[in-house]
Amino acid sequence: QPMLEKPADQIHIQIGVVTDAEQAQTAMSDNSKKMNDVIAALQEAGLAKEEYSTGRFQVHPRYAPPPRNPQPDWKPQITGYQVINSIHVKTKKLDLAGDLLEAATEAGANNIDSINFDLADPRKHRAEAITAATANAKSDAEALASASGQKLVRILQTSLDHAPVQPLMEMRAMRGMAMDGA
């Protein structure tokens, strides 16, 4: 039976920088410098400006833990701030995946949220997949008819579910990814 497999042709990576400091301004300025270094490193590794975009930017206060037996008038106190800044990389340069991760972490990225492989244009392969699925279904129907001593004359009904298109994920796509120290 024919089987349709298409290798992933696009990668998505969430790369982030998390910084902590006593003052919000210090945490933001440290974060901004590190993120600029990360972006410069990604560009040097071969990423174009249109292949990444701002992901999220958050500033959170950090609070001192409450005492074991707090007084009735106890109030939480801010002890510092955490800044989270991330970018979303979307590129077809799968062969750069390892280099991008290595460059980002060496430049100061300390949060890789996710790495996902997918198809840039899943509809492009849909007609091919439908053709292969139909051939598989017809072959199965013929085998069933033959096993039961019948003959397949014609197809009375077909239906197509709306299953999502999934790219073939091969471990060799990860080859070359520098995982040391990541």
Tab-separated table of C-alpha atoms in Angstrom:
chain	number	residue	atom	x	y	z
A	1	GLN	CA	0.000	0.000	0.000
A	2	PRO	CA	1.372	3.401	-0.902
A	3	MET	CA	2.206	5.598	2.050
A	4	LEU	CA	2.711	9.323	1.831
A	5	GLU	CA	5.357	10.786	4.077
A	6	LYS	CA	6.639	14.313	3.792
A	7	PRO	CA	9.574	15.537	5.832
A	8	ALA	CA	9.146	18.678	7.892
A	9	ASP	CA	10.377	21.734	6.031
A	10	GLN	CA	10.078	24.376	8.729
A	11	ILE	CA	11.148	24.808	12.337
A	12	HIS	CA	9.686	26.981	15.124
A	13	ILE	CA	11.823	27.826	18.167
A	14	GLN	CA	10.906	29.974	21.182
A	15	ILE	CA	14.111	31.497	22.514
A	16	GLY	CA	14.051	33.550	25.688
A	17	VAL	CA	16.100	35.527	28.141
A	18	VAL	CA	15.112	35.638	31.813
A	19	THR	CA	16.804	38.160	34.108
A	20	ASP	CA	16.402	38.993	37.788
A	21	ALA	CA	17.442	42.129	39.672
A	22	GLU	CA	16.427	44.125	42.739
A	23	GLN	CA	15.287	47.070	40.593
A	24	ALA	CA	12.872	46.704	37.672
A	25	GLN	CA	14.932	49.071	35.507
A	26	THR	CA	18.101	47.030	36.080
A	27	ALA	CA	16.325	43.762	35.234
A	28	MET	CA	14.886	45.311	32.040
A	29	SER	CA	18.170	46.836	30.927
A	30	ASP	CA	20.121	43.590	31.580
A	31	ASN	CA	17.458	41.668	29.696
A	32	SER	CA	17.456	44.065	26.764
A	33	LYS	CA	21.243	43.858	26.406
A	34	LYS	CA	21.228	40.052	26.533
A	35	MET	CA	18.343	39.788	24.050
A	36	ASN	CA	20.144	42.132	21.635
A	37	ASP	CA	23.225	39.893	21.947
A	38	VAL	CA	21.064	36.814	21.262
A	39	ILE	CA	19.508	38.410	18.154
A	40	ALA	CA	22.934	39.459	16.853
A	41	ALA	CA	24.224	35.911	17.401
A	42	LEU	CA	21.228	34.404	15.590
A	43	GLN	CA	21.770	36.724	12.632
A	44	GLU	CA	25.470	35.850	12.575
A	45	ALA	CA	24.515	32.155	12.564
A	46	GLY	CA	22.459	32.733	9.392
A	47	LEU	CA	18.986	33.856	10.503
A	48	ALA	CA	17.375	36.699	8.521
A	49	LYS	CA	15.341	39.465	10.195
A	50	GLU	CA	12.089	38.201	8.665
A	51	GLU	CA	12.672	34.777	10.262
A	52	TYR	CA	12.076	35.937	13.858
A	53	SER	CA	9.586	38.124	15.685
A	54	THR	CA	8.930	39.339	19.193
A	55	GLY	CA	7.343	36.636	21.296
A	56	ARG	CA	6.536	37.990	24.738
A	57	PHE	CA	7.829	40.537	27.185
A	58	GLN	CA	6.855	40.374	30.844
A	59	VAL	CA	7.961	42.051	34.056
A	60	HIS	CA	7.030	40.292	37.304
A	61	PRO	CA	7.706	41.419	40.867
A	62	ARG	CA	9.294	38.858	43.183
A	63	TYR	CA	7.930	38.783	46.714
A	64	ALA	CA	9.584	37.769	49.963
A	65	PRO	CA	8.101	34.545	51.330
A	66	PRO	CA	5.670	35.047	54.205
A	67	PRO	CA	7.032	34.404	57.697
A	68	ARG	CA	6.090	31.176	59.439
A	69	ASN	CA	3.627	32.921	61.782
A	70	PRO	CA	2.820	36.265	60.159
A	71	GLN	CA	1.521	39.146	62.219
A	72	PRO	CA	-2.015	40.310	61.339
A	73	ASP	CA	-0.623	43.479	59.739
A	74	TRP	CA	1.992	41.602	57.626
A	75	LYS	CA	2.045	42.560	53.947
A	76	PRO	CA	4.043	40.967	51.164
A	77	GLN	CA	7.174	42.911	50.195
A	78	ILE	CA	8.733	43.118	46.756
A	79	THR	CA	12.330	41.897	46.861
A	80	GLY	CA	13.126	42.191	43.164
A	81	TYR	CA	11.896	41.829	39.619
A	82	GLN	CA	12.045	39.194	36.927
A	83	VAL	CA	11.940	40.098	33.244
A	84	ILE	CA	11.042	37.517	30.597
A	85	ASN	CA	11.687	38.371	26.963
A	86	SER	CA	11.362	35.911	24.090
A	87	ILE	CA	11.421	35.768	20.336
A	88	HIS	CA	9.753	33.311	18.002
A	89	VAL	CA	11.975	31.908	15.272
A	90	LYS	CA	10.282	30.492	12.177
A	91	THR	CA	12.613	29.348	9.434
A	92	LYS	CA	12.956	26.796	6.671
A	93	LYS	CA	16.683	26.521	7.375
A	94	LEU	CA	16.419	23.222	9.263
A	95	ASP	CA	20.130	22.597	8.872
A	96	LEU	CA	20.791	25.660	11.073
A	97	ALA	CA	18.779	24.395	14.064
A	98	GLY	CA	21.788	23.273	16.090
A	99	ASP	CA	23.830	26.348	15.202
A	100	LEU	CA	20.954	28.655	16.165
A	101	LEU	CA	20.499	27.008	19.562
A	102	GLU	CA	24.217	27.045	20.263
A	103	ALA	CA	24.581	30.690	19.187
A	104	ALA	CA	21.570	31.758	21.260
A	105	THR	CA	22.686	30.018	24.452
A	106	GLU	CA	26.270	31.250	24.109
A	107	ALA	CA	24.947	34.805	23.678
A	108	GLY	CA	22.867	34.643	26.863
A	109	ALA	CA	19.574	32.899	26.067
A	110	ASN	CA	18.619	30.845	29.110
A	111	ASN	CA	15.129	29.698	28.168
A	112	ILE	CA	14.361	27.556	25.106
A	113	ASP	CA	10.598	27.110	25.436
A	114	SER	CA	9.963	24.853	22.479
A	115	ILE	CA	11.298	23.411	19.250
A	116	ASN	CA	8.657	22.284	16.745
A	117	PHE	CA	8.996	20.966	13.207
A	118	ASP	CA	6.134	21.288	10.745
A	119	LEU	CA	5.185	21.882	7.118
A	120	ALA	CA	5.296	25.457	5.844
A	121	ASP	CA	2.370	24.753	3.486
A	122	PRO	CA	0.401	21.659	4.590
A	123	ARG	CA	-2.274	22.191	1.894
A	124	LYS	CA	0.397	21.733	-0.766
A	125	HIS	CA	0.534	18.014	0.019
A	126	ARG	CA	-3.166	17.476	0.801
A	127	ALA	CA	-4.214	16.293	-2.700
A	128	GLU	CA	-1.299	13.843	-2.718
A	129	ALA	CA	-2.321	12.539	0.708
A	130	ILE	CA	-5.961	12.130	-0.376
A	131	THR	CA	-4.850	10.183	-3.468
A	132	ALA	CA	-2.639	7.878	-1.365
A	133	ALA	CA	-5.382	7.394	1.258
A	134	THR	CA	-7.930	6.544	-1.444
A	135	ALA	CA	-5.568	3.978	-2.988
A	136	ASN	CA	-5.040	2.449	0.480
A	137	ALA	CA	-8.794	2.307	1.142
A	138	LYS	CA	-9.479	0.707	-2.257
A	139	SER	CA	-6.738	-1.891	-1.690
A	140	ASP	CA	-8.186	-2.706	1.744
A	141	ALA	CA	-11.694	-3.031	0.290
A	142	GLU	CA	-10.441	-5.363	-2.450
A	143	ALA	CA	-8.595	-7.540	0.102
A	144	LEU	CA	-11.712	-7.695	2.302
A	145	ALA	CA	-13.922	-8.603	-0.663
A	146	SER	CA	-11.484	-11.279	-1.848
A	147	ALA	CA	-11.133	-12.774	1.650
A	148	SER	CA	-14.891	-13.098	1.912
A	149	GLY	CA	-15.267	-14.630	-1.565
A	150	GLN	CA	-16.821	-11.503	-3.033
A	151	LYS	CA	-15.815	-9.195	-5.831
A	152	LEU	CA	-15.547	-5.426	-5.494
A	153	VAL	CA	-17.680	-3.938	-8.271
A	154	ARG	CA	-17.914	-0.237	-7.493
A	155	ILE	CA	-17.544	2.219	-4.662
A	156	LEU	CA	-20.902	3.344	-3.299
A	157	GLN	CA	-19.690	5.927	-0.806
A	158	THR	CA	-16.538	7.746	0.211
A	159	SER	CA	-15.936	10.221	2.975
A	160	LEU	CA	-13.042	12.360	4.002
A	161	ASP	CA	-12.439	13.247	7.612
A	162	HIS	CA	-10.621	16.418	8.519
A	163	ALA	CA	-7.550	14.931	10.120
A	164	PRO	CA	-4.671	17.378	10.440
A	165	VAL	CA	-1.668	17.004	8.180
A	166	GLN	CA	1.365	15.892	10.181
A	167	PRO	CA	4.907	16.128	8.870
A	168	LEU	CA	7.230	13.149	9.058
A	169	MET	CA	9.525	13.692	11.999
A	170	GLU	CA	12.909	12.097	11.605
A	171	MET	CA	15.608	12.071	14.223
A	172	ARG	CA	18.149	12.834	11.540
A	173	ALA	CA	16.504	16.264	11.231
A	174	MET	CA	17.880	16.870	14.696
A	175	ARG	CA	21.372	15.728	13.613
A	176	GLY	CA	23.811	18.518	13.987
A	177	MET	CA	21.845	20.188	16.757
A	178	ALA	CA	24.329	21.149	19.416
A	179	MET	CA	22.844	19.878	22.611
A	180	ASP	CA	26.057	20.086	24.643
A	181	GLY	CA	25.621	22.739	27.257
A	182	ALA	CA	22.048	23.555	26.188
